Amino acid sequence: MLPPTFQHLSIAGGVRAAMSRNPGKQALKHGKNKRSYKQLTDRMDRISNGLIHDLKLTPKDHAAIVSSNSIEYMEIILGASQVGIAMATINPKLSPIEIQLICNDVEAKVLFVDESSAELLRDVHFETITTVIAINNELEEWINQSKPISDLPVVQEWDVFTIPYTSGTTGKPKGVLVPYRSRILQLFGMAVEYGCYSPDDRFLAIAPMCHGAGMIFALAPIFFGGYAEIMDQFDPEEIVTALKKEHITGFFGVPTHFHGILSLENAILEKNKPASLETIISNAAALPQAIKEEIVKVFGDDVLHETYGSTEGGIISNLRPADQLRKLQCVGQPFPCTYIKVINESGDECNPNEVGEI
């Protein structure tokens, strides 16, 4: 039995708390598109209301989104989450047949699509989807017709937040039921471990939001009242220019990103070296030691973190800046509030220097 004063953890609630501290502060930017915290919460409330009262969805229903990165992507995720509608976040680079299979598997009732995906999926038949909303003027008209929701349902923190689909290296994609509690506790762990998620920090979000890491690293800045600059395409020169121009304090990337950035001419890297940058986070694949050394050479020896995790488990360990050049082929130490053990084929904990699985 929970006490009557108990409040469930909520990602949208964190954004709303940040808004209450500074409504006019800029929360997000994507190209020329901007949102203050007040605008962001107003729009996510209108989306919530539209889902419940216009589209007649109920908590525990599912929806889906096929789109590149955008502010609207964040607004849709937040608006759906605060009324208990889990969103399947689908990679827009998948084929129409693959997208159809995922939407049918998750039993989505509503599908949000960006313009390129809308064209791609125009002739696709879905088993359960009754409404498709394009993320363009159609979405804007739908939002404007809706009023901000006035009475939010109770969404329990162990309910499903999003449903990313992952296949690892083999097999068909499988939906991962990610609970709110898991991701929120991870957010607090990230704030402690990386040190770049205070209200004064400015984060560059370049990874696809359809993936678990791209989603959480884009949400973290606005959960804590900071600022996030969103990019929807990978352009190495545009990234390093933004690091300096936007006074970015942290960004997350994968090895491919860093390879592209470090392939730029030295003159471009030197010209755009950001004095504000405090944290670089790498994940998704092992970062080659040669690239680590180049990152340290260009950006300094006190910024690089290499994180290990999965869509299902979230972040479980992190190799900190001081260990990047000292510990080779290492996944670091356990993330805050995380216990790790390495076991052998019998399920017993391994001895030192014995090979096993985490």
XYZ file of N, CA and C in Angstrom, residues 11-111:
303
model
N 8.761 11.718 -16.221
C 9.685 12.516 -17.030
C 9.028 13.830 -17.427
N 7.755 13.767 -17.839
C 7.040 15.000 -18.150
C 6.931 15.890 -16.911
N 6.791 15.254 -15.736
C 6.733 16.018 -14.491
C 8.032 16.757 -14.209
N 9.165 16.145 -14.568
C 10.448 16.823 -14.410
C 10.549 18.053 -15.292
N 10.065 17.928 -16.526
C 10.059 19.079 -17.441
C 9.135 20.171 -16.909
N 7.990 19.771 -16.365
C 7.043 20.743 -15.823
C 7.637 21.460 -14.601
N 8.375 20.728 -13.788
C 9.028 21.355 -12.636
C 10.061 22.368 -13.096
N 10.801 22.037 -14.153
C 11.776 22.972 -14.705
C 11.081 24.225 -15.229
N 9.917 24.054 -15.849
C 9.140 25.181 -16.352
C 8.697 26.100 -15.223
N 8.317 25.522 -14.091
C 7.840 26.333 -12.973
C 8.937 27.226 -12.400
N 10.195 26.800 -12.562
C 11.310 27.605 -12.061
C 11.656 28.758 -12.996
N 11.479 28.537 -14.311
C 11.867 29.566 -15.276
C 11.077 29.365 -16.566
N 9.803 29.799 -16.611
C 8.939 29.520 -17.765
C 9.472 30.059 -19.086
N 10.105 31.209 -19.074
C 10.545 31.841 -20.309
C 11.880 31.350 -20.824
N 12.552 30.499 -20.067
C 13.867 30.021 -20.494
C 13.757 29.139 -21.729
N 14.709 29.264 -22.641
C 14.707 28.417 -23.831
C 15.102 26.999 -23.452
N 14.264 26.049 -23.836
C 14.512 24.643 -23.522
C 15.145 23.905 -24.693
N 14.631 24.142 -25.899
C 15.037 23.371 -27.067
C 15.235 24.274 -28.284
N 16.137 23.858 -29.146
C 16.341 24.528 -30.430
C 16.648 23.473 -31.480
N 16.031 23.628 -32.648
C 16.295 22.745 -33.785
C 16.275 23.610 -35.043
N 17.453 23.918 -35.555
C 17.523 24.860 -36.666
C 16.995 26.211 -36.231
N 15.997 26.729 -36.924
C 15.389 28.008 -36.551
C 14.213 27.833 -35.603
N 13.878 26.592 -35.295
C 12.739 26.280 -34.441
C 13.175 26.292 -32.975
N 12.438 27.001 -32.115
C 12.797 27.125 -30.705
C 11.572 26.909 -29.830
N 11.823 26.497 -28.583
C 10.757 26.372 -27.593
C 11.254 26.850 -26.236
N 10.467 27.678 -25.600
C 10.698 27.969 -24.187
C 10.065 26.846 -23.375
N 10.378 26.789 -22.084
C 9.773 25.762 -21.240
C 8.255 25.929 -21.168
N 7.790 27.163 -21.163
C 6.347 27.414 -21.133
C 5.704 26.896 -22.408
N 6.287 27.206 -23.552
C 5.744 26.718 -24.816
C 5.778 25.196 -24.888
N 6.857 24.607 -24.417
C 7.016 23.156 -24.460
C 5.937 22.460 -23.641
N 5.699 22.904 -22.422
C 4.694 22.252 -21.573
C 3.282 22.500 -22.101
N 3.037 23.681 -22.653
C 1.720 23.964 -23.228
C 1.434 23.019 -24.387
N 2.411 22.801 -25.241
C 2.209 21.945 -26.405
C 2.107 20.472 -26.019
N 2.897 20.031 -25.039
C 2.770 18.626 -24.640
C 1.424 18.393 -23.958
N 0.887 19.409 -23.270
C -0.436 19.281 -22.649
C -1.540 19.223 -23.704
N -1.378 19.987 -24.781
C -2.354 19.952 -25.871
C -2.323 18.599 -26.584
N -1.104 18.050 -26.759
C -0.992 16.727 -27.373
C -1.658 15.671 -26.487
N -1.437 15.761 -25.186
C -2.084 14.831 -24.250
C -3.596 14.888 -24.393
N -4.127 16.087 -24.421
C -5.573 16.274 -24.524
C -6.101 15.736 -25.851
N -5.356 15.998 -26.924
C -5.777 15.514 -28.228
C -5.804 13.997 -28.313
N -4.824 13.359 -27.708
C -4.780 11.894 -27.721
C -5.958 11.295 -26.964
N -6.294 11.889 -25.819
C -7.348 11.341 -24.968
C -8.745 11.708 -25.471
N -8.966 12.990 -25.775
C -10.320 13.457 -26.061
C -10.660 13.523 -27.549
N -9.680 13.737 -28.393
C -9.961 13.768 -29.827
C -9.820 12.371 -30.440
N -8.697 11.723 -30.187
C -8.450 10.408 -30.780
C -8.980 9.264 -29.936
N -9.480 9.574 -28.735
C -10.155 8.603 -27.870
C -9.252 7.459 -27.412
N -7.961 7.753 -27.255
C -7.064 6.754 -26.688
C -7.219 6.729 -25.176
N -6.859 5.617 -24.580
C -6.912 5.484 -23.130
C -5.542 5.065 -22.616
N -5.248 5.322 -21.343
C -3.983 4.846 -20.783
C -3.815 3.345 -21.027
N -2.628 2.953 -21.362
C -2.224 1.588 -21.718
C -2.377 1.315 -23.217
N -3.029 2.232 -23.970
C -3.002 2.105 -25.424
C -1.594 2.410 -25.927
N -1.311 1.986 -27.161
C -0.002 2.230 -27.758
C -0.132 3.106 -28.993
N 0.920 3.889 -29.243
C 1.037 4.684 -30.458
C 2.437 4.458 -31.012
N 2.748 5.068 -32.140
C 4.068 4.888 -32.744
C 4.500 6.180 -33.421
N 5.804 6.344 -33.549
C 6.352 7.501 -34.237
C 7.490 7.046 -35.147
N 7.461 7.530 -36.389
C 8.509 7.257 -37.372
C 8.982 8.626 -37.862
N 10.125 9.059 -37.371
C 10.537 10.420 -37.669
C 12.014 10.617 -37.366
N 12.601 11.584 -38.041
C 13.941 12.036 -37.677
C 13.835 12.943 -36.456
N 14.957 13.362 -35.926
C 14.977 14.195 -34.728
C 14.294 15.539 -34.958
N 13.561 15.987 -33.957
C 12.921 17.309 -34.014
C 12.412 17.670 -32.630
N 12.065 18.942 -32.455
C 11.422 19.358 -31.207
C 10.063 18.668 -31.077
N 9.356 18.559 -32.193
C 8.043 17.916 -32.176
C 8.126 16.473 -31.697
N 9.217 15.800 -32.026
C 9.425 14.424 -31.554
C 9.386 14.401 -30.019
N 10.119 15.320 -29.393
C 10.143 15.390 -27.936
C 8.757 15.715 -27.375
N 8.060 16.639 -28.012
C 6.736 17.041 -27.537
C 5.744 15.878 -27.607
N 5.801 15.107 -28.675
C 4.894 13.963 -28.835
C 5.185 12.904 -27.774
N 6.463 12.607 -27.557
C 6.839 11.617 -26.545
C 6.366 12.058 -25.160
N 6.610 13.309 -24.816
C 6.225 13.817 -23.498
C 4.711 13.861 -23.343
N 4.019 14.334 -24.387
C 2.569 14.428 -24.311
C 1.908 13.074 -24.168
N 2.405 12.080 -24.897
C 1.848 10.730 -24.792
C 2.167 10.104 -23.443
N 3.395 10.324 -22.970
C 3.824 9.652 -21.740
C 3.042 10.096 -20.520
N 2.671 11.371 -20.468
C 2.010 11.837 -19.247
C 0.530 11.432 -19.156
N 0.016 10.785 -20.226
C -1.325 10.205 -20.137
C -1.273 8.688 -20.304
N -0.081 8.109 -20.129
C 0.050 6.661 -20.068
C -0.011 5.943 -21.397
N 0.285 6.655 -22.483
C 0.282 6.033 -23.809
C 1.727 5.783 -24.224
N 2.109 4.516 -24.273
C 3.480 4.146 -24.608
C 3.695 4.296 -26.110
N 4.802 4.922 -26.479
C 5.100 5.215 -27.874
C 6.200 4.286 -28.386
N 5.903 3.572 -29.465
C 6.936 2.792 -30.149
C 7.760 3.750 -30.996
N 9.052 3.800 -30.730
C 9.941 4.719 -31.442
C 10.649 3.949 -32.541
N 10.239 4.177 -33.779
C 10.654 3.339 -34.901
C 11.671 4.070 -35.772
N 12.707 3.360 -36.150
C 13.765 3.928 -36.977
C 13.224 4.285 -38.369
N 13.280 5.564 -38.771
C 12.746 5.940 -40.081
C 13.535 5.374 -41.256
N 14.717 4.791 -40.995
C 15.516 4.200 -42.061
C 15.100 2.766 -42.387
N 14.172 2.215 -41.610
C 13.686 0.873 -41.900
C 12.818 0.884 -43.162
N 12.622 -0.275 -43.739
C 11.786 -0.398 -44.936
C 10.310 -0.300 -44.544
N 9.432 0.020 -45.495
C 7.993 0.058 -45.183
C 7.473 -1.236 -44.581
N 7.962 -2.372 -45.077
C 7.502 -3.666 -44.547
C 7.929 -3.833 -43.090
N 9.163 -3.437 -42.775
C 9.647 -3.548 -41.392
C 8.858 -2.631 -40.468
N 8.563 -1.416 -40.928
C 7.780 -0.474 -40.124
C 6.368 -1.008 -39.914
N 5.800 -1.587 -40.969
C 4.464 -2.175 -40.865
C 4.431 -3.300 -39.834
N 5.433 -4.173 -39.865
C 5.488 -5.295 -38.921
C 5.560 -4.800 -37.477
N 6.366 -3.752 -37.239
C 6.508 -3.230 -35.874
C 5.206 -2.593 -35.409
N 4.591 -1.765 -36.255
C 3.332 -1.111 -35.877
C 2.253 -2.143 -35.574
N 2.212 -3.206 -36.372
C 1.229 -4.256 -36.127
C 1.543 -5.021 -34.844
N 2.818 -5.283 -34.621
C 3.218 -6.035 -33.429
C 2.893 -5.275 -32.152
N 3.124 -3.963 -32.158
C 2.892 -3.163 -30.948
C 1.424 -2.775 -30.801
N 0.622 -3.058 -31.835
C -0.808 -2.731 -31.844
C -1.035 -1.240 -31.643
N -0.265 -0.449 -32.408
C -0.386 1.005 -32.327
C -1.717 1.457 -32.912
N -2.337 2.438 -32.257
C -3.608 2.981 -32.746
C -3.423 4.299 -33.496
N -2.321 4.995 -33.192
C -2.020 6.275 -33.842
C -0.575 6.242 -34.293
N -0.317 6.814 -35.462
C 1.038 6.869 -35.996
C 1.396 8.301 -36.338
